[in-house]
XYZ file of C-alpha atoms in Angstrom:
422
model
C 195.630 140.768 138.910
C 197.792 137.811 139.897
C 201.056 136.973 138.188
C 200.779 135.593 134.699
C 202.283 132.280 133.618
C 205.330 133.186 131.566
C 207.106 129.922 130.877
C 206.476 126.251 130.374
C 208.403 125.638 133.556
C 205.950 127.742 135.584
C 203.034 125.827 134.117
C 204.603 122.458 134.911
C 205.455 123.634 138.422
C 201.832 124.628 139.066
C 200.673 121.314 137.657
C 203.044 119.393 139.920
C 201.907 121.381 142.967
C 198.219 120.896 142.039
C 197.594 124.637 142.061
C 196.554 125.069 138.393
C 192.863 124.654 139.186
C 193.033 127.416 141.800
C 194.931 129.625 139.355
C 192.283 129.158 136.649
C 189.471 130.013 139.032
C 191.334 133.091 140.216
C 191.839 134.224 136.608
C 188.150 133.728 135.885
C 187.129 135.699 138.981
C 189.407 138.584 138.113
C 188.598 138.727 134.369
C 184.871 137.943 134.045
C 183.522 138.168 137.571
C 182.661 135.906 140.467
C 179.268 134.960 138.997
C 180.975 133.081 136.164
C 183.342 131.478 138.668
C 180.344 130.232 140.632
C 178.806 128.864 137.407
C 182.073 127.117 136.567
C 182.231 125.575 140.040
C 178.652 124.359 139.607
C 179.477 122.976 136.152
C 182.597 121.238 137.538
C 180.666 119.723 140.457
C 177.759 118.532 138.300
C 180.067 116.913 135.766
C 178.850 119.067 132.876
C 182.484 119.904 132.172
C 185.676 118.259 133.346
C 188.087 119.765 135.818
C 191.677 120.293 134.684
C 193.574 117.010 134.899
C 195.612 116.198 137.980
C 199.360 116.525 138.011
C 200.082 112.908 137.054
C 197.760 113.080 133.991
C 199.129 116.424 132.834
C 202.687 115.247 133.257
C 202.012 112.494 130.751
C 200.174 114.902 128.425
C 202.967 117.478 128.695
C 205.491 115.015 127.334
C 203.465 114.726 124.162
C 203.735 118.382 123.236
C 206.457 120.003 125.428
C 210.024 120.708 124.419
C 213.212 121.848 126.101
C 212.645 125.379 124.927
C 210.240 127.787 126.607
C 206.652 127.811 125.285
C 204.672 130.977 124.724
C 202.118 131.428 127.585
C 199.185 131.896 125.197
C 200.114 128.690 123.390
C 200.366 126.940 126.735
C 196.877 128.089 127.736
C 195.460 126.935 124.413
C 197.001 123.510 124.963
C 195.534 123.425 128.435
C 192.086 124.164 126.968
C 192.569 121.270 124.527
C 193.454 119.000 127.428
C 190.297 120.068 129.270
C 187.774 119.503 126.477
C 189.227 118.962 123.035
C 186.599 121.030 121.219
C 187.217 124.646 122.213
C 189.726 126.527 120.084
C 191.167 128.361 123.060
C 190.836 128.755 126.797
C 189.405 132.198 126.139
C 186.678 130.697 123.994
C 185.886 128.296 126.798
C 185.590 131.185 129.284
C 183.484 133.190 126.835
C 181.019 130.301 126.480
C 180.474 130.422 130.244
C 179.743 134.165 130.359
C 176.161 135.009 131.472
C 175.610 137.292 128.462
C 176.558 134.492 126.083
C 174.329 131.940 127.816
C 171.318 134.297 127.826
C 171.657 135.228 124.151
C 172.781 131.934 122.633
C 171.802 129.340 125.203
C 174.133 126.797 126.764
C 177.014 125.843 124.462
C 176.469 122.266 123.240
C 180.204 121.586 123.738
C 179.681 121.785 127.502
C 177.740 118.520 127.150
C 174.717 119.621 129.178
C 172.154 116.793 129.457
C 168.641 117.524 128.167
C 165.365 115.839 127.349
C 165.405 116.729 123.645
C 167.355 113.561 122.760
C 166.454 110.198 124.228
C 170.028 109.036 124.903
C 170.959 112.409 126.433
C 168.292 112.273 129.125
C 164.995 112.145 127.283
C 164.420 108.518 128.253
C 164.486 109.585 131.895
C 161.404 111.811 131.488
C 158.208 109.784 132.108
C 155.180 110.104 129.812
C 152.009 111.512 131.324
C 148.686 109.768 130.596
C 145.187 111.143 130.896
C 141.967 109.144 130.959
C 140.239 111.782 128.828
C 139.619 110.252 125.414
C 139.786 112.353 122.255
C 137.005 111.513 119.832
C 135.632 113.002 116.630
C 132.021 114.085 117.168
C 129.419 112.782 114.752
C 127.016 115.205 113.143
C 123.507 115.469 114.549
C 120.759 113.393 112.951
C 119.088 115.181 110.062
C 115.925 113.177 109.380
C 114.633 111.627 112.622
C 114.135 114.888 114.574
C 112.093 116.326 111.672
C 110.260 113.211 110.465
C 106.761 111.896 111.164
C 107.490 109.201 113.760
C 105.261 106.224 114.548
C 105.636 103.240 116.934
C 105.284 99.704 115.569
C 103.579 97.032 117.662
C 104.362 94.207 115.234
C 106.581 93.416 112.289
C 104.473 95.419 109.833
C 102.796 98.790 110.151
C 100.144 99.763 107.620
C 98.836 103.281 107.410
C 95.924 104.401 105.219
C 96.623 107.297 102.907
C 94.864 109.417 100.358
C 96.318 109.005 96.906
C 96.515 112.560 95.688
C 98.624 112.793 92.546
C 96.951 115.535 90.496
C 94.857 118.632 91.027
C 94.149 119.113 87.348
C 90.456 118.246 87.787
C 90.016 117.210 91.429
C 91.721 117.010 94.822
C 92.338 114.194 97.304
C 92.396 111.670 94.515
C 88.895 112.331 93.149
C 87.024 114.824 95.293
C 85.417 117.457 93.114
C 83.012 120.278 93.721
C 80.468 121.487 91.147
C 78.655 124.735 90.567
C 75.007 123.639 90.639
C 71.926 125.694 89.650
C 68.922 126.034 91.910
C 67.066 122.714 92.169
C 69.844 121.070 90.192
C 71.002 117.567 91.057
C 74.220 116.847 92.953
C 77.122 115.027 91.371
C 78.963 112.538 93.537
C 82.704 112.191 93.885
C 84.967 110.390 96.292
C 88.628 110.381 97.348
C 91.073 107.664 96.429
C 92.597 105.709 99.264
C 95.812 103.777 99.470
C 97.939 102.107 102.078
C 101.504 102.693 103.111
C 103.226 99.652 104.644
C 106.427 99.707 106.656
C 108.274 96.540 107.655
C 110.783 96.540 110.468
C 114.397 96.135 109.348
C 117.180 95.222 111.710
C 120.170 97.527 112.144
C 122.997 95.864 114.086
C 126.538 96.312 115.329
C 128.849 93.820 117.029
C 132.242 93.918 118.708
C 134.449 91.894 121.030
C 137.299 92.722 123.389
C 139.883 90.739 125.306
C 139.097 90.449 128.996
C 142.643 91.552 129.793
C 141.936 94.841 128.019
C 138.712 95.267 129.971
C 140.581 94.731 133.226
C 143.711 96.755 132.481
C 142.492 99.702 130.408
C 142.729 103.076 132.132
C 139.527 104.032 130.321
C 136.312 102.178 131.090
C 136.012 100.285 127.829
C 132.450 99.101 128.374
C 131.249 102.642 129.107
C 133.037 103.805 125.962
C 131.313 101.161 123.840
C 127.942 102.093 125.357
C 128.512 105.637 124.153
C 129.980 105.293 120.672
C 127.976 102.361 119.272
C 124.534 103.984 119.757
C 125.921 107.104 118.060
C 127.194 104.960 115.193
C 123.820 103.238 114.716
C 122.049 106.619 114.693
C 124.510 107.814 112.059
C 123.893 104.855 109.744
C 120.105 104.953 110.096
C 120.185 108.639 109.166
C 122.293 107.811 106.115
C 119.660 105.286 105.030
C 116.843 107.807 105.549
C 118.632 110.005 102.992
C 120.206 107.493 100.573
C 118.524 104.146 101.302
C 117.418 101.986 98.374
C 114.790 99.849 100.124
C 114.794 96.062 100.314
C 116.557 95.258 103.539
C 116.908 98.929 104.480
C 114.706 102.046 104.521
C 113.866 103.974 101.362
C 115.692 107.300 101.431
C 114.500 110.615 100.068
C 117.000 110.302 97.204
C 114.982 107.303 95.959
C 111.494 108.554 96.825
C 108.753 107.939 94.251
C 107.628 111.529 94.755
C 111.081 113.070 94.295
C 111.203 116.075 91.958
C 114.560 116.623 90.254
C 115.371 120.085 88.942
C 117.483 120.059 85.788
C 120.685 122.067 85.478
C 120.730 125.331 83.546
C 121.667 125.381 79.887
C 125.420 125.762 79.629
C 125.899 125.430 83.394
C 129.453 124.423 84.305
C 130.101 121.118 86.011
C 130.157 120.957 89.822
C 128.502 124.346 90.248
C 125.351 125.704 91.862
C 123.808 128.890 90.483
C 121.036 131.075 91.824
C 118.643 129.825 89.150
C 119.024 126.264 90.535
C 117.905 127.446 93.946
C 115.058 129.513 92.501
C 113.638 126.557 90.608
C 114.043 124.141 93.517
C 112.115 126.521 95.754
C 109.390 126.881 93.123
C 108.920 123.103 92.927
C 108.319 122.734 96.644
C 104.730 121.893 97.593
C 103.306 125.317 98.585
C 101.905 124.039 101.868
C 105.362 122.717 102.831
C 107.457 125.830 102.207
C 107.159 127.030 105.794
C 108.434 123.671 107.117
C 110.980 122.584 104.506
C 114.752 122.736 105.063
C 117.708 122.683 102.702
C 120.059 119.748 103.189
C 123.447 120.102 101.526
C 126.845 118.456 101.402
C 129.682 120.563 102.929
C 131.314 120.678 99.483
C 128.438 122.874 98.296
C 129.070 125.662 100.807
C 131.580 127.637 98.678
C 129.049 127.581 95.850
C 126.151 128.650 98.080
C 127.909 131.597 99.721
C 129.113 132.775 96.295
C 125.629 132.809 94.754
C 124.913 136.063 92.949
C 122.031 137.513 91.019
C 122.292 139.774 87.977
C 120.687 143.201 88.344
C 120.775 145.111 85.056
C 124.399 145.494 84.098
C 125.539 144.827 87.658
C 124.717 142.222 90.263
C 124.418 141.460 93.956
C 125.194 138.650 96.349
C 122.299 136.267 96.855
C 123.217 134.657 100.182
C 125.702 136.978 101.906
C 127.122 140.394 101.073
C 130.370 140.304 103.079
C 132.550 138.040 105.180
C 132.485 140.106 108.364
C 130.087 137.790 110.166
C 128.976 134.188 110.116
C 127.420 132.903 106.921
C 123.621 133.232 107.099
C 122.746 129.546 106.833
C 119.430 130.015 105.102
C 118.051 130.276 101.584
C 114.672 131.888 100.961
C 114.357 132.129 104.739
C 114.634 128.367 105.265
C 117.519 126.769 107.215
C 120.456 125.142 105.430
C 121.562 121.930 107.153
C 125.020 120.646 106.229
C 125.423 116.873 106.157
C 128.225 114.655 104.931
C 125.566 112.039 104.156
C 124.505 114.002 101.087
C 126.256 113.281 97.799
C 129.312 115.280 96.832
C 129.176 118.501 94.811
C 127.959 118.104 91.242
C 126.102 114.832 91.898
C 122.357 114.380 92.279
C 121.787 114.420 96.020
C 124.275 117.162 96.897
C 121.448 119.658 97.563
C 117.903 118.847 98.718
C 114.895 120.942 99.670
C 112.724 118.700 101.852
C 109.678 118.749 104.115
C 110.471 115.783 106.351
C 106.909 115.787 107.689
C 106.150 113.572 104.676
C 108.795 111.036 105.698
C 107.702 108.291 108.131
C 110.067 106.742 110.668
C 108.527 103.678 112.308
C 110.208 102.171 115.395
C 109.590 98.529 116.246
C 112.377 98.078 118.783
C 114.455 100.838 120.257
C 118.181 100.312 120.561
C 119.036 97.371 122.793
C 122.418 96.097 123.986
C 123.503 92.666 125.160
C 126.914 91.385 126.212
C 128.230 87.908 126.900
C 131.529 86.458 128.165
C 130.501 82.982 126.923
C 130.308 83.348 123.133
C 134.095 83.586 122.847
C 134.881 81.921 126.172
C 137.719 79.881 124.653
C 139.381 83.122 123.520
C 138.852 84.850 126.884
C 136.867 87.635 125.213
C 133.606 89.440 125.945
C 131.274 90.340 123.084
C 128.674 93.070 122.718
C 125.862 93.335 120.226
C 123.658 96.327 119.486
C 120.292 96.033 117.762
C 117.483 98.293 116.673
C 114.497 97.494 114.449
C 112.858 100.202 112.395
C 111.829 101.305 108.949
C 111.534 104.579 107.104
C 110.085 105.770 103.812
C 108.386 108.735 102.117
C 104.666 108.036 102.072
C 103.712 109.899 98.890
C 103.425 107.701 95.821
C 104.176 110.432 93.304
C 104.696 114.138 92.859
C 101.635 116.332 92.516
C 100.484 117.773 89.196
C 99.118 121.257 89.961
C 95.766 122.624 88.842
C 97.447 124.638 86.153
C 100.858 124.121 84.697
C 102.947 121.070 83.980
C 105.743 121.400 86.565
C 105.034 118.880 89.309
C 105.290 119.776 92.979
C 106.595 117.712 95.867
C 107.854 117.911 99.461
C 111.046 116.241 98.171
C 113.082 118.340 95.707
C 116.521 117.506 94.404
C 119.058 119.126 92.054
C 120.137 117.029 89.059
C 123.726 116.071 88.315
C 125.894 118.841 86.827
C 128.678 117.248 84.836
């Protein structure tokens, strides 16, 4: 190991000769290895840390803290470390912060002033942002009604369809048809069905938007192609909402407002915002028997915790009604019929949160399929292009009322709903 600095005079002599830097590097090489010396050289050259001051600078600094008497070498080295950085407590601490073991376990000491991208003013502003033309978009749920409905084209504004008015089977069927047990040579008794007419009138569903021409020209994403994709999806979403909740007038009549809708009352003492197995049992029993093999359950997502927790009492015990464990996916069916989740249903506890429906009795009539038109002239003064989207259609349940069965007073229907529980 090279000679140690013993006195203040030796330190000042090395400073005057410009050999202190070489001495420090030699000490580092001997005490902590050449790898740290190489790291220090790299840190010096990159500017991450400052080299020891030159002789002229140290001479001025020495006057501030030197005296005529000799200074202890350790104190001298500590003062030199202060002159180098001003934050390390000692030169030894500075060397320790450069050791490979320290860097690997603790990371680079912040006092070395290493630039990084974590802070904008310390280098983060120099890192460019990347941009992708892939657009993130929330997917809309699939249509519930149209794929399952009875669909008809319209060749004019109005579409009229004949129907048989069949409201009761107490004494006849098909609105008046009756058969009689007749003795030999007995006379026949006439009967005839009752006819009605279902009329649908095309309603117009529209959407409209505009965009600055600069945006069309400069956007990294093809804006027109984007509009051609999302607006048809939006119109399909809103027509489906009307098929479920529509009130008629200028929009379709939804199943929630169907004349033939059967509403099952809540159980005596049933808690608010709950669904119990007895609700499901009674809804299934009120479905038109001929429709049970085609009907589907339509439910709001809020109802799912209630549905999967359904249980049925068995003696003094009980069993799960929908699923027995959580090991697999929830079996999305009740009484063997699919359960379709839709946010277009009403929220839990409200009439319309759970339906049992045969959509074959719902008519969707299309007068004009979705059309799109764009124009740069409508808002020419504003330098904007506009788009409009239009479809003309109507929808409604075609039954006029629920059916009274041959025996019993509980009506039947292809549209069954659960009453409000509050």
